[in-house]
Short mmCIF file of C-alpha atoms in Angstrom, two decimals:
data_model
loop_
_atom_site.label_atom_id
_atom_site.label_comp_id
_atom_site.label_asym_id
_atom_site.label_seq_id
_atom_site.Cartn_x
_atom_site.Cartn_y
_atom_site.Cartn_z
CA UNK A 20 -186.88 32.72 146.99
CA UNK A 21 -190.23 31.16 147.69
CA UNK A 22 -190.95 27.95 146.37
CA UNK A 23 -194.92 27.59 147.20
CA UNK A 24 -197.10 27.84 144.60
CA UNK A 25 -199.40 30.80 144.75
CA UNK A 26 -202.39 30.23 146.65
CA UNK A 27 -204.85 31.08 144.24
CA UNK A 28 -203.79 28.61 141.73
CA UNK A 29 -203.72 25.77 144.91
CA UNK A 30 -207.36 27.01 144.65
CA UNK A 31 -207.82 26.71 141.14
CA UNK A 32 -206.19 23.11 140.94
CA UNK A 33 -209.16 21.81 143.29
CA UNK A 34 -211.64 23.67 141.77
CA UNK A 35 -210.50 22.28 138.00
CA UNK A 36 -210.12 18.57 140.26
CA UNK A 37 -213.73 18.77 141.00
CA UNK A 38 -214.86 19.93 137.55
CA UNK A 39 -213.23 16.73 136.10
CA UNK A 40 -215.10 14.69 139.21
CA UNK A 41 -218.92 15.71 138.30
CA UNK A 42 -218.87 16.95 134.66
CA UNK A 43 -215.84 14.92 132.68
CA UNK A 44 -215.44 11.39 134.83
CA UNK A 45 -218.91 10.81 134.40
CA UNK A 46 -218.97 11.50 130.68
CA UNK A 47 -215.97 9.38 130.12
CA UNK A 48 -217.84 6.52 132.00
CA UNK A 49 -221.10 6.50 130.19
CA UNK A 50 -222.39 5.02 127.22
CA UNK A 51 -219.12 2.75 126.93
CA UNK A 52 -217.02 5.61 125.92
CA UNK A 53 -214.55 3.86 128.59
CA UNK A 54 -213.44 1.82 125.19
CA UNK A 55 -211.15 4.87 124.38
CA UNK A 56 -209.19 4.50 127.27
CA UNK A 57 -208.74 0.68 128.37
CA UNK A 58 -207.18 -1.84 126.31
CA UNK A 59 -209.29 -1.28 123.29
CA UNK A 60 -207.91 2.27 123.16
CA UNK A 61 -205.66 2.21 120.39
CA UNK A 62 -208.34 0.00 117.93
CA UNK A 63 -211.89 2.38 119.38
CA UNK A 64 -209.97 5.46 118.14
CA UNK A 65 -208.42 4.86 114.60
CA UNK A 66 -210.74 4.19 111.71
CA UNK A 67 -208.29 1.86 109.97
CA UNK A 68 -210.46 1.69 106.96
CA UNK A 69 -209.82 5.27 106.56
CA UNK A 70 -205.91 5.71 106.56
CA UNK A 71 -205.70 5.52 110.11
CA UNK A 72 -207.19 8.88 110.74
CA UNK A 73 -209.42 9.27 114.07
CA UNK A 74 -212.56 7.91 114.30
CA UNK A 75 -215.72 10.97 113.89
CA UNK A 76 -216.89 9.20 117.43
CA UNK A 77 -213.60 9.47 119.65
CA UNK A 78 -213.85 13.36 117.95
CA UNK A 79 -217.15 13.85 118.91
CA UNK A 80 -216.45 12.73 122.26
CA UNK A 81 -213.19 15.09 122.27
CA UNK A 82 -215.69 17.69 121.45
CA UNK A 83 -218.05 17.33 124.09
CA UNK A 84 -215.46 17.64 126.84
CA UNK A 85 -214.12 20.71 125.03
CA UNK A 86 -217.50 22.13 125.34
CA UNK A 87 -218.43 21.27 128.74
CA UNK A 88 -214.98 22.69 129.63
CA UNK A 89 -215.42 26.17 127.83
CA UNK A 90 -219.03 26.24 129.50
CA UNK A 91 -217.18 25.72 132.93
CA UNK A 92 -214.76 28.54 131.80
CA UNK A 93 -211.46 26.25 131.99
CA UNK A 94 -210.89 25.08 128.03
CA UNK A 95 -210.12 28.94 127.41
CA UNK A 96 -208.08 29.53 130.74
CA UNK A 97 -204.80 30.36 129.59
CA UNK A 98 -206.05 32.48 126.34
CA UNK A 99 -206.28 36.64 127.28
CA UNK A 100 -209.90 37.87 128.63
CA UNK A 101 -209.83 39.55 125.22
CA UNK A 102 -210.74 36.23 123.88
CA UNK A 103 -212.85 34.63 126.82
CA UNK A 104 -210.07 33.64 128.89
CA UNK A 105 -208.73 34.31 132.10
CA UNK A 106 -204.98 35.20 131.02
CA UNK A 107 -203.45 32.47 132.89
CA UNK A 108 -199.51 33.09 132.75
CA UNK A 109 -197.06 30.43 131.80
CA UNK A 110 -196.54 29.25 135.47
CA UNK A 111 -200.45 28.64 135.71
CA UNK A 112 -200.42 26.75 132.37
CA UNK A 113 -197.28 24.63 133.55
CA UNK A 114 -198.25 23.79 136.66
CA UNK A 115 -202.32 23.20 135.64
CA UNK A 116 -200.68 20.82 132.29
CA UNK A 117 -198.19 18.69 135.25
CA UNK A 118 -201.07 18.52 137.49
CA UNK A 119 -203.83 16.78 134.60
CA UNK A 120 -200.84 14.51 133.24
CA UNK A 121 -200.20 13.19 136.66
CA UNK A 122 -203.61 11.80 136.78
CA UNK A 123 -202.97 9.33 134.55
CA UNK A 124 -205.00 8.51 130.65
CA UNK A 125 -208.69 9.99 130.76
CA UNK A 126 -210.81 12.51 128.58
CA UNK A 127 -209.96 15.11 130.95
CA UNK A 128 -206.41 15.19 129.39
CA UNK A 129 -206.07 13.00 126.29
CA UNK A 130 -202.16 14.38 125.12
CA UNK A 131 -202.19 12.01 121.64
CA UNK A 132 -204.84 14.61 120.54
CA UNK A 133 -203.71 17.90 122.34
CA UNK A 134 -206.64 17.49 124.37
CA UNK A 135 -207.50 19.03 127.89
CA UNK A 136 -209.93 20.34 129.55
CA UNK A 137 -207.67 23.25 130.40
CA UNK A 138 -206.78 24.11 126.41
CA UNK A 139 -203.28 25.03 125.04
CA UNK A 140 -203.85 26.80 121.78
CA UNK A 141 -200.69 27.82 120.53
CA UNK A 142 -202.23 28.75 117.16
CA UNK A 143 -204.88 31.32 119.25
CA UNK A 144 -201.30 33.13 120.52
CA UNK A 145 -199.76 32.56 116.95
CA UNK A 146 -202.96 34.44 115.46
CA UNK A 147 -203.26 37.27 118.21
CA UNK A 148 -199.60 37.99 118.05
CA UNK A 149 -199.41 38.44 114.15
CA UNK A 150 -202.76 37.83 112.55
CA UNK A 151 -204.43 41.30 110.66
CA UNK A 152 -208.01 41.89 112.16
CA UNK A 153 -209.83 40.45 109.88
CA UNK A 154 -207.31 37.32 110.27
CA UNK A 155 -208.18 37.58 114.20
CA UNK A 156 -212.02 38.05 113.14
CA UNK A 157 -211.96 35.00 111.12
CA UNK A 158 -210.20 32.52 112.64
CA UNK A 159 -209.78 32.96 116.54
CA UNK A 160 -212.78 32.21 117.80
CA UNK A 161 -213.64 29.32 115.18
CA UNK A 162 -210.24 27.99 116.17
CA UNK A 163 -211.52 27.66 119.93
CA UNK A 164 -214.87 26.34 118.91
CA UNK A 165 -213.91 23.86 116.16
CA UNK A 166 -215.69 25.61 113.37
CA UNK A 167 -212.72 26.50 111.92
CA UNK A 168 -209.40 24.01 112.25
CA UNK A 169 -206.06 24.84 111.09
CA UNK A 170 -202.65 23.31 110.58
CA UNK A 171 -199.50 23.83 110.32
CA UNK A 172 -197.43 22.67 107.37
CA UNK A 173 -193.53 23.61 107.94
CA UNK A 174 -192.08 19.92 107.54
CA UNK A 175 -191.14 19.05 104.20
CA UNK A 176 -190.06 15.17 102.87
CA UNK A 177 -186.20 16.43 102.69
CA UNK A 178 -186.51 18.95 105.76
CA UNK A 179 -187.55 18.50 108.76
CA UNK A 180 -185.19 20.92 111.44
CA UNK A 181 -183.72 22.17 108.42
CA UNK A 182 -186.43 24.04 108.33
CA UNK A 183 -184.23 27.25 106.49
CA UNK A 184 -183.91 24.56 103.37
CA UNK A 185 -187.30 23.91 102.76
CA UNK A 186 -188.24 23.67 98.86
CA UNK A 187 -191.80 24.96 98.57
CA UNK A 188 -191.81 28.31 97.13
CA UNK A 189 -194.52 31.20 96.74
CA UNK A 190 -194.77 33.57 93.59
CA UNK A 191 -196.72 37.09 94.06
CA UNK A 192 -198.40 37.09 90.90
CA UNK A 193 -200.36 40.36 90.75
CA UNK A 194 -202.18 41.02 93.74
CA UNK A 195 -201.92 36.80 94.79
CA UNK A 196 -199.63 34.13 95.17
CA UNK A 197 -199.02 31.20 93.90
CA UNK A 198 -197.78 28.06 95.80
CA UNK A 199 -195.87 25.30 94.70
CA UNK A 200 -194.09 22.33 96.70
CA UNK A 201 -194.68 19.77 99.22
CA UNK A 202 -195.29 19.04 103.13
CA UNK A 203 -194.66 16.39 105.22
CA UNK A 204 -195.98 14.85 108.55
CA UNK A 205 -198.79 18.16 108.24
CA UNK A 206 -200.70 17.38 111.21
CA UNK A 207 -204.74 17.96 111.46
CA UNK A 208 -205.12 17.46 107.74
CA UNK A 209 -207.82 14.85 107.87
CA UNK A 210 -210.17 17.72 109.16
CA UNK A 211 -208.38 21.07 108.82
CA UNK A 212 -210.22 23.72 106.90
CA UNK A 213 -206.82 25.63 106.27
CA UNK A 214 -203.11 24.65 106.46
CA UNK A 215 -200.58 27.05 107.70
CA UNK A 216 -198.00 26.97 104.43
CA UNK A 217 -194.41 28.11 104.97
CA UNK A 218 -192.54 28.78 101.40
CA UNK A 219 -189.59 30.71 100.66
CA UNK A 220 -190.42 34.07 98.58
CA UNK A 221 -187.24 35.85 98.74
CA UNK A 222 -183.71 34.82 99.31
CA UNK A 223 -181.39 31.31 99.07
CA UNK A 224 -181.29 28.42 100.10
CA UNK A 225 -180.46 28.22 104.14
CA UNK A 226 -181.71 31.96 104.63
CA UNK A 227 -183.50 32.47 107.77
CA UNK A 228 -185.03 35.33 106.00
CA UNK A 229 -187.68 35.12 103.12
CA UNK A 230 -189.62 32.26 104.34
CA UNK A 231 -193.15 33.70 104.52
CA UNK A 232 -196.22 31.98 106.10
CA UNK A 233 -199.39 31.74 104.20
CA UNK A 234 -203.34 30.66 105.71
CA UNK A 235 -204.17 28.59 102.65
CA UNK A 236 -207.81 26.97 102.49
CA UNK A 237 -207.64 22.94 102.16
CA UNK A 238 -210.08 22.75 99.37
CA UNK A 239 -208.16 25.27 97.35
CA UNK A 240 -207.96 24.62 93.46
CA UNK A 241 -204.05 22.59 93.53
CA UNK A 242 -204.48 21.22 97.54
CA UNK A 243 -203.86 18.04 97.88
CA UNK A 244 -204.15 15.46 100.88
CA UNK A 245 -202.26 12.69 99.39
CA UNK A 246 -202.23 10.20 102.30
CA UNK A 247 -201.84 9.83 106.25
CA UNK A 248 -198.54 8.33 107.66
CA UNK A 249 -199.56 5.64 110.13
CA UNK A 250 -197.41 6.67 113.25
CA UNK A 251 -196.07 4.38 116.13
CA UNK A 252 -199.12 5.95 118.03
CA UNK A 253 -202.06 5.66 116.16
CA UNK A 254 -204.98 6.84 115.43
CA UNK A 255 -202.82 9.82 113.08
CA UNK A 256 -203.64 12.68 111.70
CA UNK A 257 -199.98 13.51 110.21
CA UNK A 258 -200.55 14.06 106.23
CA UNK A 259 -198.38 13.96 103.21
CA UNK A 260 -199.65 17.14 101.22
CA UNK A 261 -198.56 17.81 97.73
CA UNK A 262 -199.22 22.04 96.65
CA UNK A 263 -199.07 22.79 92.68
CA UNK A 264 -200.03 26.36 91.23
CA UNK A 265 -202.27 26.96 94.65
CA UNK A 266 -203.49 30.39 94.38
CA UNK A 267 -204.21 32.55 97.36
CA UNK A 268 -204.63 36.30 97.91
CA UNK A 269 -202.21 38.85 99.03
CA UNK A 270 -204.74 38.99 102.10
CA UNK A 271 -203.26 35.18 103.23
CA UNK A 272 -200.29 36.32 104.20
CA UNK A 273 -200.05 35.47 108.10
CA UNK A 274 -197.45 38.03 109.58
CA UNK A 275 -194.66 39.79 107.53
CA UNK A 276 -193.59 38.87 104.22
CA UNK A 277 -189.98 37.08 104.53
CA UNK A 278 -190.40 36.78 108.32
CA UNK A 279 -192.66 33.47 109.16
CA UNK A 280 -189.70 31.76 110.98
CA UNK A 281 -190.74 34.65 113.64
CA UNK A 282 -194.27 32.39 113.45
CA UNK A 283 -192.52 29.00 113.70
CA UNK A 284 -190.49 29.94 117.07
CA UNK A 285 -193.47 31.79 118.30
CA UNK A 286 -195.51 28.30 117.84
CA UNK A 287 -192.76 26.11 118.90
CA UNK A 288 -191.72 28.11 122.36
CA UNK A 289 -195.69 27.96 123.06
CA UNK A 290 -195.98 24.26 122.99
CA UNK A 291 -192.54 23.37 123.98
CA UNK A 292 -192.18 24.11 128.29
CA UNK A 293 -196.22 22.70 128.19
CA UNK A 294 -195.05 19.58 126.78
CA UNK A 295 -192.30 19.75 129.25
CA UNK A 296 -194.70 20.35 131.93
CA UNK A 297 -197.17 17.33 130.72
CA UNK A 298 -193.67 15.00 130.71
CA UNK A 299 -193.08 15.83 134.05
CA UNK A 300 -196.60 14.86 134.85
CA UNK A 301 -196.65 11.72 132.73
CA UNK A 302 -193.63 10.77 134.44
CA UNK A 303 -194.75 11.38 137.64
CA UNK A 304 -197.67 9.51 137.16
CA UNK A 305 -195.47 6.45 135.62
CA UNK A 306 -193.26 6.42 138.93
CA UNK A 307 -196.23 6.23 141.41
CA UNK A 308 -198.06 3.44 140.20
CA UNK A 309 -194.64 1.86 139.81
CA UNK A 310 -194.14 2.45 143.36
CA UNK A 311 -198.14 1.60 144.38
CA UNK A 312 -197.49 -2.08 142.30
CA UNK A 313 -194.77 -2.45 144.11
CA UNK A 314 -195.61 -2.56 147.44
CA UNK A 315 -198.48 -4.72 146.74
CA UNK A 316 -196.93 -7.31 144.46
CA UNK A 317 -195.15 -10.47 146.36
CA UNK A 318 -192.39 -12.14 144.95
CA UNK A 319 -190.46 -14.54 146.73
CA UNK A 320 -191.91 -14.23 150.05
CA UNK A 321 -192.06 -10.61 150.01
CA UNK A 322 -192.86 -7.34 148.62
CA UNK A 323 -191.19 -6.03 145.02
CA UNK A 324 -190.43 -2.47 147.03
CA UNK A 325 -187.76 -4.17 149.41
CA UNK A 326 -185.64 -4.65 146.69
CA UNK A 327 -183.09 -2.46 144.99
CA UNK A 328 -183.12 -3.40 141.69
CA UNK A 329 -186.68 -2.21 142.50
CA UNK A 330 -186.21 0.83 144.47
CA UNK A 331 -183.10 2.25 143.11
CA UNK A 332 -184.84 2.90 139.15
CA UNK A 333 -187.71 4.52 140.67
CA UNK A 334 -185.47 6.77 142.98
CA UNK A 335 -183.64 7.68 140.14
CA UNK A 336 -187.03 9.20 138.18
CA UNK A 337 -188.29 10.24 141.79
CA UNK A 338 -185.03 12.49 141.57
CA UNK A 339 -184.96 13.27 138.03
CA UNK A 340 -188.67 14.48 138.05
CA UNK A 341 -187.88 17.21 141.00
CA UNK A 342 -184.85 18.13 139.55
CA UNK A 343 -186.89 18.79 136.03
CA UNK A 344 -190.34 19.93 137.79
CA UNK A 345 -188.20 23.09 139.32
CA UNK A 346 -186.47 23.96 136.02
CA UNK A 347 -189.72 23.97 134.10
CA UNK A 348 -191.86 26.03 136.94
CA UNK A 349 -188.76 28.31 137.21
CA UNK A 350 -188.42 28.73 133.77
CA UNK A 351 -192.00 29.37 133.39
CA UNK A 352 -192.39 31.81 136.12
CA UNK A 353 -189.37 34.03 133.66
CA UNK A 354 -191.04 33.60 130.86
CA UNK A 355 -193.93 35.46 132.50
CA UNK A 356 -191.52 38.54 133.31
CA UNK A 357 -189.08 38.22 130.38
CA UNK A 358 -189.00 38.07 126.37
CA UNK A 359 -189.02 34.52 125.57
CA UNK A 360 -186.07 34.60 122.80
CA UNK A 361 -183.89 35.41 125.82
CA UNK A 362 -184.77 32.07 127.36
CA UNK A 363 -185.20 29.92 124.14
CA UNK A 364 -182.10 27.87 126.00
CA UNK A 365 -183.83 27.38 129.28
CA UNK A 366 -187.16 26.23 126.85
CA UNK A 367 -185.26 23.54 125.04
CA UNK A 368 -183.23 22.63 128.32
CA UNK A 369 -187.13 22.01 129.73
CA UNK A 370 -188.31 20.32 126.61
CA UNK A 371 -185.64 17.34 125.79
CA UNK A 372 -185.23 16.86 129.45
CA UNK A 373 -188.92 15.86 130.14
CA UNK A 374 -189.55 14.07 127.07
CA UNK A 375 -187.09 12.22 127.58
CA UNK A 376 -187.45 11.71 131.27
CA UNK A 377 -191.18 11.00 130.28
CA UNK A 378 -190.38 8.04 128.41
CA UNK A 379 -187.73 6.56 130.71
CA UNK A 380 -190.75 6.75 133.64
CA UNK A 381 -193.03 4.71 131.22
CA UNK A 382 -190.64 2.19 129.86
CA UNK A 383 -189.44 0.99 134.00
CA UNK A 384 -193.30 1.26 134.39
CA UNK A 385 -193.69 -1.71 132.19
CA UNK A 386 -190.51 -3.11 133.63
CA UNK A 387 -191.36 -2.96 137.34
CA UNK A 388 -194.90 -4.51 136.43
CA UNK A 389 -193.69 -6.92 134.72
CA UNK A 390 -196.01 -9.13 132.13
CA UNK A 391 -199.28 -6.71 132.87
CA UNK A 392 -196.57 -3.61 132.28
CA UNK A 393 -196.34 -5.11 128.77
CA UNK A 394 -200.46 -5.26 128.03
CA UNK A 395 -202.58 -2.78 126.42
CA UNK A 396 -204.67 -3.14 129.74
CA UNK A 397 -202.17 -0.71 131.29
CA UNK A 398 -201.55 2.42 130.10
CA UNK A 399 -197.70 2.65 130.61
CA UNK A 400 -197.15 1.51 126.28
CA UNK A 401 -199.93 4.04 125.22
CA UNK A 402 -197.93 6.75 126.81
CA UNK A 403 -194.62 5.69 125.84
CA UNK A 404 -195.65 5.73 122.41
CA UNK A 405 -197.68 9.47 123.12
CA UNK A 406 -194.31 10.56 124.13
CA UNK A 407 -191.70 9.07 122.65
CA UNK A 408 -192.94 11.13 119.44
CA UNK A 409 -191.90 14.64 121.20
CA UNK A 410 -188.25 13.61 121.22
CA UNK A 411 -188.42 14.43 117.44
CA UNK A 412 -191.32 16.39 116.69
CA UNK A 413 -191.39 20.37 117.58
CA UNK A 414 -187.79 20.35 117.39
CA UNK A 415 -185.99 17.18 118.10
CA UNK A 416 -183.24 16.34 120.93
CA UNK A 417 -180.52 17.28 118.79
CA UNK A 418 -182.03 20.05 117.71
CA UNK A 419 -182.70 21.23 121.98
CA UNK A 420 -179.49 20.47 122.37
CA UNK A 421 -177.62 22.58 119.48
CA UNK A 422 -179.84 25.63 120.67
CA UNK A 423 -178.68 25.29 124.48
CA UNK A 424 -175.06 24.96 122.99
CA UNK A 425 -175.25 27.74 121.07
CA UNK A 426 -176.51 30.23 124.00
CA UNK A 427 -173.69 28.59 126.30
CA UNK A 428 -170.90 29.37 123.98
CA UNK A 429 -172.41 32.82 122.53
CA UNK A 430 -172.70 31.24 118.98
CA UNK A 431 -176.58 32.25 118.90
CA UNK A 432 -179.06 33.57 121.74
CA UNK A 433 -178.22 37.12 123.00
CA UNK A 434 -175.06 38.79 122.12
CA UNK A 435 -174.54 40.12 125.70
CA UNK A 436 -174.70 36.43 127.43
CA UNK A 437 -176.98 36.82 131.26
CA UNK A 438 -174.67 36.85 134.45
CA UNK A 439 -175.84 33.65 135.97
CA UNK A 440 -174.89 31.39 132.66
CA UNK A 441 -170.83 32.20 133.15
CA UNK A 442 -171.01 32.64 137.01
CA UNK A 443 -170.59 36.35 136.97
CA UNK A 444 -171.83 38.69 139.35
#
């Protein structure tokens, strides 16, 4: 075994820390953009007149970091050279996501928008792995550039992980379809130009198969946007949409008729061990300034670090963090070398473990600093609130938990079970 990371990506971690130094800190400091980051954060970025949905300006600026990191040849880093990138593998991306999350809030890696300078586009993946060429042609590089936004509607008002149960349905109809039903918590939707729609087309009720995935345009004759939830971590962007008689061609279909759950646990196993790799960050971040306030803040005579009820919390994370940094670089560095449905376990094992460890780290943050750990004019709430959202969305804890239970005791996963889950040799 050997533990170090590879020394080209030590060399790409400075290079990407330097980027941030001269071409994103600077932008982030000027013209008082520093209001989307301190205590006016929360109120700078939400338009509240407008259902809560993100302000054009925080967007704008969002944008201009993008660009400035595609010009620099990072945003598009772990995307294939076919599109512009540089085919980072899953161990770059999880290591490069742990390393910007440890720095703390900052436009260089704003996680309430899925923002970094190093992008994760699980949608560019979704499209490469099961988008026609003229889908590809379309959408790929509009998706990278922000000409063309799209979002994924899967969560229904009665479904959510019963995702097999959902209610909206899809008609061929000659050569088209027609759509009818509703969506739930549809993230993007206050500036998407399409929506990712799963319906059922064939099949019952609770069928994994006959769900099909359709790219349906937002201002579509039957599309509606019929309000924004406003979240626990605002601004949001999650919309209630209501579908009736939407008509799309036979050329919207996005992968195999009857087989878009293949899309949803394609999307969902992209995103899930980077947010695992961000928690770990997040955390990380959480438990050093813990440990930096500590050692400077008197009480009683003497520093807050020479106590237990201090130390032992923090050691606790400290712990926690290596124990869950290893699983998610180790499960990574698989994932680069093995098909990821044999490892959908060791994903969700990853994935409720740092979300969760994620907002543990942020809520002793507050604790250990006390009144100021309680302010807006620290950032330990905003993250807690970032955060606290994964343990539902993208598959909640339960959810992680059922999968990893069902690979352990052979009721889903691989029928032949792998040697080192039973202790076999």
């Amino acid at each position: 075994m050997d533990f170090e990371l590879p020394a080209g990506l030590r060399d790409r971690l400075s290079a990407l820390d330097e980027f941030i130094e001269t071409e994103i800190r600077p932008l982030q400091e000027q013209d008082d953009n520093e209001r989307f980051f301190d205590h006016r954060r929360e109120f700078s970025r939400t338009d509240f007149e407008n259902g809560g949905t993100p302000r054009p300006e925080w967007e704008a600026l969002l944008g201009e970091m993008s660009d400035r990191a595609d010009r620099a040849g990072w945003l598009r880093y772990g995307l294939p050279e076919e599109v512009g990138g540089s085919g980072g593998s899953n161990l770059d991306m999880a290591v490069i996501r742990e390393h910007l999350a440890a720095k703390g809030l900052g436009l260089h890696n704003d996680l309430q928008n899925e923002s970094s300078v190093v992008g994760n586009f699980p949608f560019v993946h979704m499209f490469l792995a099961f988008g026609t060429p003229e889908q590809r042609e379309e959408f790929v590089e509009g998706m990278i550039t922000r000409t063309r936004r799209v979002a994924f509607g899967l969560t229904e008002p009665d479904h959510g992980s019963d995702a097999t149960w959902l209610e909206t349905t899809a008609v061929s109809d000659g050569g088209d379809w027609v759509l009818n039903g509703r969506k739930r918590f549809n993230s993007g939707l206050h500036s998407a130009t399409h929506d990712v729609i799963f319906a059922r087309t064939s099949g019952k009720a609770g069928d994994a198969r006959g769900i099909t995935a359709f790219i349906v345009p937002t201002d579509a004759e039957g599309f509606s946007v019929d309000f924004h939830w406003w979240t626990f971590n605002m601004p949001t962007d999650h919309a209630e949409v209501t579908l009736r008689d939407v008509r799309v061609p036979g050329s919207a279909v996005f992968g195999e008729v009857g087989a878009g759950l293949a899309l949803a646990q394609h999307f969902v196993h992209e995103n899930r061990i980077r947010q695992a790799a961000s928690g770990v960050g997040v955390a990380q971040y959480c438990i050093d300034r813990s440990v930096a306030y500590a050692r400077e803040r008197v009480a009683f005579g003497s520093p807050l670090a020479t106590r237990q009820a201090i130390q032992w919390p923090l050691v606790e994370l400290h712990t926690e963090a290596e124990l869950v940094r290893t699983l998610v670089r180790k499960t990574a560095w698989e994932l680069d070398r093995t098909d990821h449905l044999l490892l959908s376990d060791k994903v969700s094992m990853c994935n409720y473990r740092a979300n969760r460890l994620a907002c543990d780290a942020a809520d002793r943050a507050m604790q250990v600093h006390g009144g100021l750990g309680y302010t807006r004019h620290t950032p330990f709430e905003h993250l807690y609130r970032h955060h606290r959202r994964y343990r539902i969305t993208e598959g909640s804890e339960e959810i992680q938990l059922r999968k990893v239970a069902g690979y352990l005791f052979g009721f889903a996963g691989p029928r032949q079970r792998r040697p080192h889950a039973t202790g076999e040799r």
